[in-house]
Amino acid sequence: MTIETDDYRDVWVFVEQHDGTAAPVSWELLAKGRELADETDESLVALVMGDDVSDLAEEAVARGADRALLADDAVFEPYRADPYGEQFRALVEARKPSIVLIGGTHTGRDFAGRVAVPAHAGLTADCTELAVDDEGLLLASRPTFGGDAMATIKCPAHRPQMATVRAGVFDTSEPTESDVERAAAVEEVEVVVAEEDALSTVLERVVSDVVDITDADVVVAGGAGCEGEVGPIVELAEVLGGEVAASRAAVDEGWIEPARQVGQTGKTVRPHLYIAAGISGAVQHLEGMNDSDVVVAVNTDPNAAIFEHADYGIVGDLHEVLPKLTELVREQQEVAA
Amino acid sequence: MNDGWNIVVCVKQVPDADDVTIDPDTGTLNRSGAPAVLNRPDHNAVESALALRESVGGTVTAITMGPPPAKAVLQTAVGVGADGGVLLTDRAFGGSDTWPTSLALARAAAELDADVVICGEESTDSSTGQVPPGIAAHNGWSQLTYVESLDPQPEDGVLVGKRDVEGGYERVAAELPVVVAMEFGANRPRPAGLHRKIFAETEFEPVEWSASDLGIEDRVGLANSPTKVGGMDTATPVERERIRVESVDELYEYIAEVR
């Protein structure tokens, strides 16, 4: 199957939202999409799907989209793969975007394939770098083999060029001053899916306020060395005004919730200070913390790999080191106050 | 639905991740020394398939796509209790990315008249996580990804999955046929029984299907893969100070400095 790639233009960004709240990665992608659209001299289009979410479409325009497409219908809340995929696919077929960016969240990775497969589009998963080459071809790069290598994926003969992109790797876009034309840049599109055609039903949805560790200035992360006792991690994070995070080991053991996992299967963080406590330093974890400005490692094993990837390291039990550190920070804060 | 469900479990042979190295001079991957193993998340898929069969009855058929030695992962699945295995093997499949791979698996699942297709969360070698939704999309079936646990409701013809979502979970009822991607580590895979293992390694022979058996010989392989690898670089290592401190006081001094 050959297609006329020239028929496809514009950069689309999917604005993921749940219960009317946008996922932070949506605005990160919008900022990156703006750069790509400027380079290819195309329009940046935000795609907003949900129930009563016209405000998000307007916000997308305020954050830099040239236009927003709004599919507003009760069938889109809560999220389900088949209505989202079908609606998105219909829009892609009708309007032929060249590049489509979707957050590499569970939601984004759940439905991106339902667009890419029927469109026979190229889909690159979980990217951490995006660029366009001289011909306007998307260069989607992703870590491979546990982060030891970066593979750059191209999609020369198929459109759209789709990518899911990991949260936290790009800076977010900020809304600009109120713009009277904003609402005019929102186009409500025809909803092509109906409830009776849906293949699945959400019986129950239990979510709490999702912590966003990708935004934190200070992150204190615990690993297997916690041995079930995360108190010292929480206290140090608190006193430093930071967020608690975890390696996969601590999440798998159920000590720290999955939303706080840093690494290949978790999130990418970019704090000023990252304290890795009881974390051995598997490459999958390093991948999620490599963008930190300063890394501190606390581990009982002097040969742990984490020390090779830390600015400051101390050999010791986190259950002894962290409380002392917390105490010292507290003392200093009291002096300052 | 009285005679149970046709359960298909997709498995993949991958190089053992611990043994893949990067040549520091060329930046290319050295996989030759790595033994081929069953993709770790697929152990959770196989376990789910067997547990589902115990719950609703029916059969579990393992399928894989790969060169003839990939038969080994079917033996692994049969060894722990799968009823049979299908090997999709054909030079025409060579160079397939996720689009044709999920097409081949989707066709095979349809051929097997699957009610439920269970996959692992992603493969440890390419980690796209795209194949399960791809199978569902090719066949127009429902899907459940990032599944922590399954609750079959055969009287209603649905499979309920508890899915991990950002900040919590949801329970979703999906119509059959359905494609499931089990979350890595969602369950504790059972060990192989000795007799079954001996059977798998000595008597079991997989059914082999080629691309033309599935009627997709002109839709698979490198030529039908939308994505192309444009380059491979070793990740730039981040330079760290690597200062070893002896006391918490000293560590605090450094932290106070950077804050």
Coordinates of C-alpha atoms in Angstrom, one line a residue:
Chain A
M1 CA 0.0 0.0 0.0
T2 CA 1.5 3.3 -1.0
I3 CA 0.1 6.6 0.1
E4 CA 0.6 10.2 -1.0
T5 CA 2.5 11.5 1.9
D6 CA 2.2 15.0 0.6
D7 CA -1.5 14.9 1.3
Y8 CA -0.8 14.8 5.0
R9 CA 0.1 17.9 7.0
D10 CA -0.1 19.4 10.5
V11 CA 1.0 18.3 13.9
W12 CA -1.7 16.9 16.1
V13 CA -1.5 16.6 19.9
F14 CA -4.0 14.5 21.8
V15 CA -5.1 16.2 25.0
E16 CA -5.6 13.4 27.4
Q17 CA -8.1 14.2 30.2
H18 CA -10.0 12.3 32.8
D19 CA -13.0 13.8 34.5
G20 CA -12.3 17.1 32.8
T21 CA -8.7 17.4 34.2
A22 CA -6.0 17.3 31.6
A23 CA -3.1 15.0 32.1
P24 CA 0.1 17.1 32.5
V25 CA 1.8 15.2 29.6
S26 CA -0.8 16.8 27.3
W27 CA 0.6 20.2 27.8
E28 CA 4.2 19.0 27.6
L29 CA 3.4 17.5 24.2
L30 CA 1.6 20.7 23.1
A31 CA 4.8 22.7 23.8
K32 CA 6.9 20.2 21.9
G33 CA 4.3 20.0 19.1
R34 CA 4.6 23.8 18.8
E35 CA 8.3 23.5 18.1
L36 CA 7.8 20.8 15.5
A37 CA 5.0 22.6 13.7
D38 CA 7.1 25.8 13.6
E39 CA 9.9 23.8 12.0
T40 CA 7.8 22.1 9.4
D41 CA 5.8 25.3 8.9
E42 CA 2.5 23.6 9.6
S43 CA -0.3 24.1 12.0
L44 CA -0.5 22.7 15.5
V45 CA -3.8 21.1 16.2
A46 CA -5.0 20.0 19.6
L47 CA -7.5 17.1 19.7
V48 CA -9.8 17.2 22.8
M49 CA -12.2 14.3 23.5
G50 CA -14.5 14.0 26.5
D51 CA -17.8 15.1 28.0
D52 CA -18.3 18.8 28.4
V53 CA -14.7 19.7 27.9
S54 CA -14.8 22.8 25.6
D55 CA -12.8 24.7 28.3
L56 CA -9.9 22.3 27.7
A57 CA -10.1 23.0 23.9
E58 CA -9.9 26.7 24.6
E59 CA -7.0 26.1 27.1
A60 CA -5.2 24.2 24.4
V61 CA -5.4 27.2 22.1
A62 CA -4.3 29.5 24.9
R63 CA -1.3 27.2 25.4
G64 CA -0.2 27.4 21.8
A65 CA -2.4 25.3 19.5
D66 CA -3.4 27.0 16.3
R67 CA -6.7 25.2 16.4
A68 CA -8.5 22.7 18.6
L69 CA -10.8 19.9 17.4
L70 CA -13.4 19.1 20.0
A71 CA -15.3 15.8 20.2
D72 CA -17.7 16.4 23.0
D73 CA -20.0 13.6 24.0
A74 CA -21.0 11.5 27.0
V75 CA -19.6 8.4 25.2
F76 CA -16.1 9.7 25.8
E77 CA -16.4 9.7 29.6
P78 CA -14.9 7.7 31.2
Y79 CA -12.2 6.7 28.7
R80 CA -12.6 3.5 26.8
A81 CA -10.2 2.2 24.0
D82 CA -12.8 1.5 21.4
P83 CA -14.8 4.8 21.2
Y84 CA -11.6 6.8 21.6
G85 CA -9.8 4.8 18.9
E86 CA -12.7 4.9 16.5
Q87 CA -13.4 8.6 16.8
F88 CA -9.7 9.4 16.5
R89 CA -9.3 7.1 13.5
A90 CA -12.2 8.8 11.7
L91 CA -10.7 12.2 12.3
V92 CA -7.3 11.1 11.1
E93 CA -8.7 9.6 7.9
A94 CA -10.8 12.7 7.1
R95 CA -8.2 15.3 7.9
K96 CA -4.8 13.6 7.3
P97 CA -2.4 14.9 9.9
S98 CA 1.3 14.3 9.3
I99 CA 2.4 13.9 12.9
V100 CA 0.3 12.7 15.8
L101 CA 1.6 12.9 19.4
I102 CA -0.1 11.0 22.3
G103 CA 1.0 10.8 25.9
G104 CA 2.8 7.5 26.8
T105 CA 0.4 6.9 29.7
H106 CA -1.6 3.8 30.2
T107 CA -4.5 5.5 28.4
G108 CA -2.4 6.7 25.5
R109 CA -0.6 3.4 25.0
D110 CA -4.0 1.6 25.3
F111 CA -5.7 3.3 22.3
A112 CA -2.9 4.6 20.1
G113 CA -2.8 1.2 18.3
R114 CA -6.5 1.4 17.6
V115 CA -5.8 4.5 15.5
A116 CA -2.5 3.3 14.0
V117 CA -3.6 -0.1 12.9
P118 CA -6.6 0.7 10.8
A119 CA -4.7 3.8 9.4
H120 CA -1.6 1.6 8.7
A121 CA 0.3 4.4 10.4
G122 CA 3.7 4.1 11.9
L123 CA 3.6 4.2 15.7
T124 CA 6.7 4.6 17.8
A125 CA 6.1 3.8 21.5
D126 CA 7.3 5.6 24.6
C127 CA 9.6 8.2 22.9
T128 CA 11.8 10.5 24.9
E129 CA 13.1 12.6 22.1
L130 CA 11.4 14.1 19.1
A131 CA 12.8 16.1 16.1
V132 CA 12.1 16.6 12.4
D133 CA 14.7 16.1 9.7
D134 CA 15.3 18.3 6.7
E135 CA 12.4 16.8 4.8
G136 CA 10.0 17.2 7.7
L137 CA 10.1 13.5 8.6
L138 CA 9.5 12.9 12.3
L139 CA 12.5 11.4 14.1
A140 CA 11.1 9.6 17.2
S141 CA 13.8 8.4 19.6
R142 CA 13.3 5.9 22.4
P143 CA 15.5 4.2 24.8
T144 CA 16.0 0.5 24.1
F145 CA 17.7 -2.4 25.8
G146 CA 17.2 -1.0 29.3
G147 CA 18.3 2.4 28.4
D148 CA 21.8 1.5 27.1
A149 CA 20.9 2.6 23.6
M150 CA 18.7 5.1 21.9
A151 CA 16.9 4.0 18.7
T152 CA 15.6 6.6 16.3
I153 CA 12.5 5.5 14.4
K154 CA 11.3 7.0 11.1
C155 CA 8.2 6.4 9.2
P156 CA 9.1 7.3 5.6
A157 CA 6.2 5.9 3.6
H158 CA 3.2 5.8 5.9
R159 CA 1.1 8.5 7.5
P160 CA 0.4 9.8 10.0
Q161 CA 3.7 9.5 11.9
M162 CA 2.5 8.6 15.3
A163 CA 4.3 8.5 18.6
T164 CA 3.5 8.0 22.2
V165 CA 5.7 10.1 24.4
R166 CA 6.8 9.6 28.0
A167 CA 5.5 12.0 30.6
G168 CA 8.0 14.4 32.1
V169 CA 10.6 14.6 29.3
F170 CA 9.5 17.9 27.8
D171 CA 8.8 21.3 29.5
T172 CA 5.1 22.1 29.8
S173 CA 3.4 24.9 27.9
E174 CA 1.9 27.8 29.8
P175 CA -1.3 29.6 28.9
T176 CA -0.9 33.0 27.4
E177 CA -3.0 36.1 28.2
S178 CA -6.7 35.9 27.5
D179 CA -7.3 35.9 23.7
V180 CA -10.7 37.0 22.4
E181 CA -10.3 34.8 19.3
R182 CA -9.6 31.7 21.4
A183 CA -13.1 30.2 21.2
A184 CA -13.2 30.8 17.5
A185 CA -10.2 28.5 17.1
V186 CA -12.2 25.6 18.5
E187 CA -14.0 23.5 16.1
E188 CA -16.6 21.0 17.3
V189 CA -16.4 17.8 15.2
E190 CA -19.1 15.3 14.4
V191 CA -19.1 12.4 16.9
V192 CA -19.1 9.2 14.9
V193 CA -19.3 6.6 17.8
A194 CA -22.4 5.6 19.7
E195 CA -22.8 4.0 23.1
E196 CA -24.6 0.9 21.6
D197 CA -21.6 0.1 19.5
A198 CA -19.2 0.1 22.5
L199 CA -17.4 -3.2 23.2
S200 CA -16.7 -2.5 26.9
T201 CA -18.3 -1.0 30.0
V202 CA -16.5 0.7 32.8
L203 CA -18.0 -0.8 36.0
E204 CA -16.0 1.1 38.5
R205 CA -13.3 3.7 38.5
V206 CA -11.3 4.4 41.6
V207 CA -8.7 7.2 41.4
S208 CA -7.3 9.5 44.0
D209 CA -5.6 12.8 43.2
V210 CA -2.7 11.6 41.2
V211 CA 0.7 12.8 42.5
D212 CA 2.8 14.2 39.8
I213 CA 6.4 13.4 40.7
T214 CA 7.6 14.7 37.3
D215 CA 7.2 18.2 38.5
A216 CA 9.0 18.0 41.8
D217 CA 12.2 19.9 42.6
V218 CA 13.3 17.4 45.2
V219 CA 12.7 13.7 44.9
V220 CA 13.5 11.1 47.6
A221 CA 13.2 7.7 46.1
G222 CA 13.2 4.4 48.0
G223 CA 14.0 0.9 46.7
A224 CA 14.5 -2.6 47.9
G225 CA 16.6 -1.3 50.7
C226 CA 13.5 0.1 52.4
E227 CA 12.6 -3.4 53.5
G228 CA 9.0 -2.4 54.0
E229 CA 9.8 0.6 56.1
V230 CA 9.3 3.8 54.1
G231 CA 9.0 6.2 57.0
P232 CA 12.5 7.7 56.7
I233 CA 11.9 8.3 52.9
V234 CA 8.6 10.1 53.6
E235 CA 10.0 12.2 56.4
L236 CA 13.0 13.4 54.5
A237 CA 10.9 14.2 51.4
E238 CA 8.6 16.2 53.7
V239 CA 11.3 18.2 55.4
L240 CA 12.9 18.9 52.0
G241 CA 9.5 19.9 50.5
G242 CA 9.9 17.2 47.9
E243 CA 8.0 14.1 46.6
V244 CA 8.4 10.5 47.5
A245 CA 9.3 8.2 44.6
A246 CA 10.2 4.6 44.2
S247 CA 12.1 2.1 42.1
R248 CA 10.2 -0.8 40.6
A249 CA 11.3 -3.1 43.5
A250 CA 9.5 -0.9 46.1
V251 CA 6.4 -0.6 43.9
D252 CA 6.2 -4.4 43.2
E253 CA 6.4 -5.0 47.0
G254 CA 3.5 -2.7 47.5
W255 CA 5.5 -0.3 49.8
I256 CA 5.0 2.8 47.5
E257 CA 2.2 3.4 45.0
P258 CA 2.8 2.8 41.3
A259 CA 2.2 6.5 40.4
R260 CA 5.5 7.3 42.1
Q261 CA 7.6 4.8 40.2
V262 CA 10.7 6.2 38.4
G263 CA 12.2 4.4 35.5
Q264 CA 11.6 2.7 32.2
T265 CA 8.2 1.4 33.2
G266 CA 7.5 4.4 35.4
K267 CA 8.0 8.1 35.1
T268 CA 10.9 10.4 34.1
V269 CA 11.7 12.9 36.8
R270 CA 13.9 16.1 36.5
P271 CA 14.4 17.4 40.0
H272 CA 17.1 19.6 41.2
L273 CA 18.0 17.1 43.8
Y274 CA 17.4 13.3 43.6
I275 CA 18.1 11.1 46.6
A276 CA 18.2 7.4 45.8
A277 CA 17.9 5.5 49.0
G278 CA 18.3 1.7 49.0
I279 CA 18.2 1.6 45.2
S280 CA 20.8 -0.6 43.5
G281 CA 20.8 1.4 40.3
A282 CA 19.4 -0.9 37.6
V283 CA 19.5 0.7 34.1
Q284 CA 15.8 0.8 33.9
H285 CA 15.7 3.0 37.0
L286 CA 18.6 5.2 35.9
E287 CA 16.7 6.0 32.8
G288 CA 14.0 7.7 34.7
M289 CA 16.4 9.8 36.9
N290 CA 19.2 10.7 34.6
D291 CA 17.9 14.2 34.0
S292 CA 18.2 15.1 37.7
D293 CA 20.7 17.9 38.4
V294 CA 22.2 16.4 41.5
V295 CA 22.0 12.8 42.5
V296 CA 22.7 11.5 46.0
A297 CA 22.9 7.8 46.7
V298 CA 22.5 6.0 50.0
N299 CA 23.2 2.2 49.9
T300 CA 24.6 -0.4 52.2
D301 CA 26.4 -2.1 49.3
P302 CA 29.6 -0.2 48.5
N303 CA 29.6 -1.8 45.0
A304 CA 26.0 -0.9 44.1
A305 CA 25.8 0.5 40.6
I306 CA 23.9 3.6 41.8
F307 CA 27.2 5.1 43.2
E308 CA 28.6 5.3 39.6
H309 CA 25.6 7.4 38.7
A310 CA 25.5 9.7 41.7
D311 CA 27.2 13.0 42.6
Y312 CA 27.4 12.2 46.3
G313 CA 27.2 8.7 47.7
I314 CA 27.3 7.4 51.2
V315 CA 27.6 3.7 52.2
G316 CA 25.1 3.1 54.9
D317 CA 21.6 1.9 55.9
L318 CA 19.0 4.4 54.8
H319 CA 17.1 3.7 58.1
E320 CA 20.1 5.3 59.9
V321 CA 21.3 7.8 57.3
L322 CA 18.0 9.4 56.3
P323 CA 16.7 10.2 59.9
K324 CA 20.0 11.9 60.7
L325 CA 19.8 13.8 57.5
T326 CA 16.2 14.8 58.2
E327 CA 17.3 15.9 61.7
L328 CA 20.1 18.1 60.2
V329 CA 17.7 19.7 57.7
R330 CA 15.2 20.4 60.5
E331 CA 17.8 22.0 62.7
Q332 CA 19.0 24.2 60.0
Q333 CA 15.4 25.2 59.2
E334 CA 14.8 26.1 62.8
V335 CA 17.9 28.3 62.9
A336 CA 16.8 30.0 59.7
A337 CA 13.3 30.6 61.2
Chain B
M1 CA -20.4 -21.2 26.3
N2 CA -21.0 -24.5 28.1
D3 CA -17.9 -26.1 26.8
G4 CA -15.6 -23.3 28.0
W5 CA -13.5 -20.7 26.3
N6 CA -10.9 -20.9 23.6
I7 CA -8.1 -19.1 25.3
V8 CA -5.1 -18.1 23.3
V9 CA -1.9 -16.9 24.9
C10 CA 0.7 -15.1 22.9
V11 CA 4.3 -15.6 23.9
K12 CA 7.6 -14.3 22.5
Q13 CA 11.2 -15.6 22.5
V14 CA 13.6 -12.8 23.5
P15 CA 17.3 -12.5 24.2
D16 CA 17.8 -12.7 27.9
A17 CA 18.0 -9.0 28.8
D18 CA 20.7 -9.5 31.3
D19 CA 23.1 -10.8 28.6
V20 CA 22.6 -8.3 25.9
T21 CA 25.6 -6.0 25.7
I22 CA 26.5 -2.9 23.7
D23 CA 29.7 -2.7 21.8
P24 CA 31.2 0.5 23.1
D25 CA 33.1 1.2 19.8
T26 CA 30.4 0.6 17.3
G27 CA 27.4 1.2 19.4
T28 CA 25.7 -1.9 18.0
L29 CA 23.9 -4.5 20.1
N30 CA 25.6 -7.7 20.8
R31 CA 22.9 -10.3 21.2
S32 CA 24.8 -13.3 20.0
G33 CA 25.9 -14.3 23.5
A34 CA 22.5 -13.9 25.0
P35 CA 20.5 -17.1 25.5
A36 CA 16.9 -17.0 24.1
V37 CA 14.2 -17.2 26.8
L38 CA 10.5 -16.7 27.2
N39 CA 9.8 -13.0 27.6
R40 CA 9.4 -12.5 31.3
P41 CA 6.0 -10.7 31.3
D42 CA 4.6 -13.6 29.2
H43 CA 5.0 -15.8 32.2
N44 CA 2.2 -13.8 33.8
A45 CA 0.1 -14.1 30.6
V46 CA 0.5 -17.9 30.6
E47 CA -0.4 -18.1 34.3
S48 CA -3.5 -16.0 33.7
A49 CA -4.5 -18.2 30.7
L50 CA -4.2 -21.3 32.8
A51 CA -6.1 -19.8 35.8
L52 CA -8.9 -18.6 33.4
R53 CA -9.2 -22.1 32.0
E54 CA -9.5 -23.5 35.5
S55 CA -12.3 -21.0 36.1
V56 CA -14.4 -21.3 33.0
G57 CA -13.2 -24.5 31.3
G58 CA -11.9 -24.7 27.7
T59 CA -8.5 -24.9 26.2
V60 CA -5.3 -22.9 26.3
T61 CA -3.3 -22.6 23.0
A62 CA 0.0 -20.8 23.0
I63 CA 1.1 -19.1 19.8
T64 CA 4.3 -17.4 18.9
M65 CA 5.8 -15.9 15.8
G66 CA 9.5 -16.5 15.0
P67 CA 12.0 -18.7 13.4
P68 CA 11.8 -22.5 14.1
P69 CA 13.9 -22.3 17.4
A70 CA 11.1 -20.1 18.8
K71 CA 9.3 -23.5 19.3
A72 CA 11.1 -23.5 22.7
V73 CA 8.8 -20.9 24.2
L74 CA 5.8 -23.0 23.1
Q75 CA 7.4 -25.9 24.9
T76 CA 7.7 -23.7 28.0
A77 CA 4.0 -22.9 27.9
V78 CA 3.0 -26.5 27.3
G79 CA 5.3 -27.6 30.1
V80 CA 3.3 -25.5 32.6
G81 CA 0.0 -26.6 31.2
A82 CA -1.0 -25.1 27.9
D83 CA -3.0 -27.7 25.8
G84 CA -1.2 -27.0 22.5
G85 CA 0.9 -24.6 20.5
V86 CA 1.0 -22.9 17.2
L87 CA 4.2 -21.6 15.6
L88 CA 3.9 -18.8 13.0
T89 CA 7.0 -19.2 11.1
D90 CA 7.9 -18.0 7.6
R91 CA 10.7 -16.0 6.0
A92 CA 7.9 -13.6 4.8
F93 CA 7.5 -12.5 8.5
G94 CA 11.1 -11.3 8.6
G95 CA 11.6 -7.6 9.6
S96 CA 8.0 -7.2 10.7
D97 CA 7.4 -4.3 13.1
T98 CA 4.3 -4.2 15.4
W99 CA 1.8 -3.6 12.6
P100 CA 2.4 -6.9 10.7
T101 CA 3.3 -8.8 13.9
S102 CA -0.1 -8.0 15.4
L103 CA -1.8 -8.8 12.1
A104 CA -0.3 -12.3 12.0
L105 CA -1.2 -12.9 15.7
A106 CA -4.7 -11.5 15.1
R107 CA -5.3 -13.8 12.1
A108 CA -4.0 -16.8 14.0
A109 CA -6.3 -16.0 17.0
A110 CA -9.3 -15.7 14.6
E111 CA -8.3 -19.0 13.0
L112 CA -8.3 -20.6 16.5
D113 CA -11.7 -19.1 17.1
A114 CA -10.4 -17.4 20.2
D115 CA -12.7 -16.1 22.9
V116 CA -9.8 -14.5 24.9
V117 CA -6.3 -13.7 23.8
I118 CA -3.9 -13.1 26.6
C119 CA -0.5 -11.3 26.1
G120 CA 2.2 -10.1 28.4
E121 CA 2.4 -6.3 29.1
E122 CA 5.3 -5.8 26.7
S123 CA 8.4 -7.6 25.5
T124 CA 11.7 -7.0 27.2
D125 CA 13.5 -6.6 23.9
S126 CA 11.4 -4.0 22.2
S127 CA 9.0 -2.9 25.0
T128 CA 6.5 -1.2 22.8
G129 CA 3.4 -2.7 24.5
Q130 CA 1.7 -2.2 21.1
V131 CA 1.0 -5.7 20.0
P132 CA -2.0 -6.5 22.3
P133 CA -3.9 -3.4 21.2
G134 CA -2.8 -4.1 17.7
I135 CA -4.3 -7.6 17.7
A136 CA -7.6 -6.2 19.1
A137 CA -7.6 -3.4 16.5
H138 CA -6.9 -5.7 13.5
N139 CA -9.8 -7.9 14.5
G140 CA -12.1 -5.2 15.8
W141 CA -12.2 -6.9 19.2
S142 CA -12.4 -5.4 22.6
Q143 CA -9.2 -5.0 24.7
L144 CA -8.1 -4.8 28.3
T145 CA -4.5 -3.6 28.9
Y146 CA -2.5 -3.2 32.1
V147 CA -4.7 -5.8 33.8
E148 CA -4.0 -6.7 37.4
S149 CA -6.6 -9.5 37.7
L150 CA -9.4 -11.1 35.7
D151 CA -12.9 -12.0 36.7
P152 CA -14.7 -14.0 33.9
Q153 CA -18.4 -13.8 33.8
P154 CA -19.3 -16.5 31.2
E155 CA -23.0 -16.3 31.8
D156 CA -22.9 -12.7 30.4
G157 CA -20.3 -13.5 27.8
V158 CA -17.9 -10.9 29.3
L159 CA -14.5 -10.8 30.8
V160 CA -14.1 -8.2 33.6
G161 CA -10.6 -6.9 34.1
K162 CA -9.2 -4.8 36.9
R163 CA -6.9 -2.4 35.1
D164 CA -4.1 -0.3 36.6
V165 CA -4.7 3.4 35.6
E166 CA -2.9 6.5 36.7
G167 CA -3.7 7.1 40.3
G168 CA -5.8 4.1 40.9
Y169 CA -7.7 1.3 39.1
E170 CA -10.8 0.6 37.1
R171 CA -12.9 -2.5 36.5
V172 CA -14.0 -2.9 32.9
A173 CA -16.3 -5.5 31.4
A174 CA -15.3 -6.4 27.9
E175 CA -17.3 -8.3 25.3
L176 CA -15.8 -11.5 23.9
P177 CA -13.6 -11.9 21.9
V178 CA -11.2 -9.8 24.0
V179 CA -7.5 -9.2 23.9
V180 CA -5.9 -8.9 27.4
A181 CA -2.5 -7.6 28.3
M182 CA -1.5 -8.7 31.8
E183 CA 0.5 -6.3 33.9
F184 CA 4.0 -7.6 34.5
G185 CA 4.2 -9.2 37.9
A186 CA 0.4 -9.4 38.2
N187 CA 0.5 -13.0 39.4
R188 CA 2.8 -15.7 40.5
P189 CA 3.4 -18.1 37.6
R190 CA 3.2 -21.8 38.5
P191 CA 6.2 -24.1 37.9
A192 CA 6.1 -26.7 35.2
G193 CA 4.9 -30.2 36.2
L194 CA 7.6 -32.8 35.6
H195 CA 5.5 -35.1 33.4
R196 CA 4.1 -32.3 31.4
K197 CA 7.6 -30.8 31.0
I198 CA 8.9 -34.1 29.7
F199 CA 6.0 -34.3 27.3
A200 CA 6.6 -30.8 26.1
E201 CA 10.2 -31.5 25.4
T202 CA 9.9 -34.9 23.8
E203 CA 6.5 -35.5 22.3
F204 CA 4.9 -32.1 21.7
E205 CA 5.0 -30.7 18.2
P206 CA 3.5 -27.3 17.5
V207 CA 1.2 -26.7 14.6
E208 CA 3.1 -24.6 12.0
W209 CA 1.4 -21.8 10.0
S210 CA 3.0 -19.8 7.3
A211 CA 2.0 -16.3 6.2
S212 CA 0.1 -17.8 3.2
D213 CA -1.7 -20.2 5.5
L214 CA -3.1 -17.1 7.2
G215 CA -3.7 -15.4 3.8
I216 CA -1.4 -12.4 4.7
E217 CA 1.8 -13.2 2.7
D218 CA 1.7 -9.8 1.0
R219 CA 0.9 -7.8 4.2
V220 CA 3.8 -8.8 6.5
G221 CA 7.5 -8.4 6.7
L222 CA 9.8 -5.4 6.4
A223 CA 8.0 -4.0 3.3
N224 CA 4.7 -3.8 5.2
S225 CA 6.2 -2.3 8.4
P226 CA 5.5 1.4 8.6
T227 CA 8.3 2.1 11.1
K228 CA 12.0 1.9 10.1
V229 CA 15.0 2.1 12.5
G230 CA 16.8 5.2 11.4
G231 CA 19.7 4.9 13.7
M232 CA 21.0 3.5 16.9
D233 CA 23.1 5.4 19.4
T234 CA 24.5 4.5 22.7
A235 CA 22.8 6.7 25.3
T236 CA 25.1 9.5 26.3
P237 CA 26.2 8.7 29.9
V238 CA 25.5 11.5 32.3
E239 CA 28.7 12.6 34.0
R240 CA 28.4 12.5 37.8
E241 CA 30.8 13.7 40.5
R242 CA 30.9 10.3 42.2
I243 CA 32.1 11.8 45.4
R244 CA 32.0 9.2 48.3
V245 CA 31.3 10.9 51.6
E246 CA 32.0 9.3 55.0
S247 CA 29.5 10.9 57.3
V248 CA 25.9 12.1 57.2
D249 CA 27.2 15.6 58.3
E250 CA 29.4 15.8 55.3
L251 CA 26.5 14.6 53.0
Y252 CA 24.3 17.3 54.6
E253 CA 26.9 19.9 53.7
Y254 CA 26.7 19.0 50.1
I255 CA 22.9 18.8 50.0
A256 CA 22.7 22.2 51.8
E257 CA 25.0 23.6 49.1
V258 CA 22.9 22.5 46.2
R259 CA 19.6 23.4 47.6

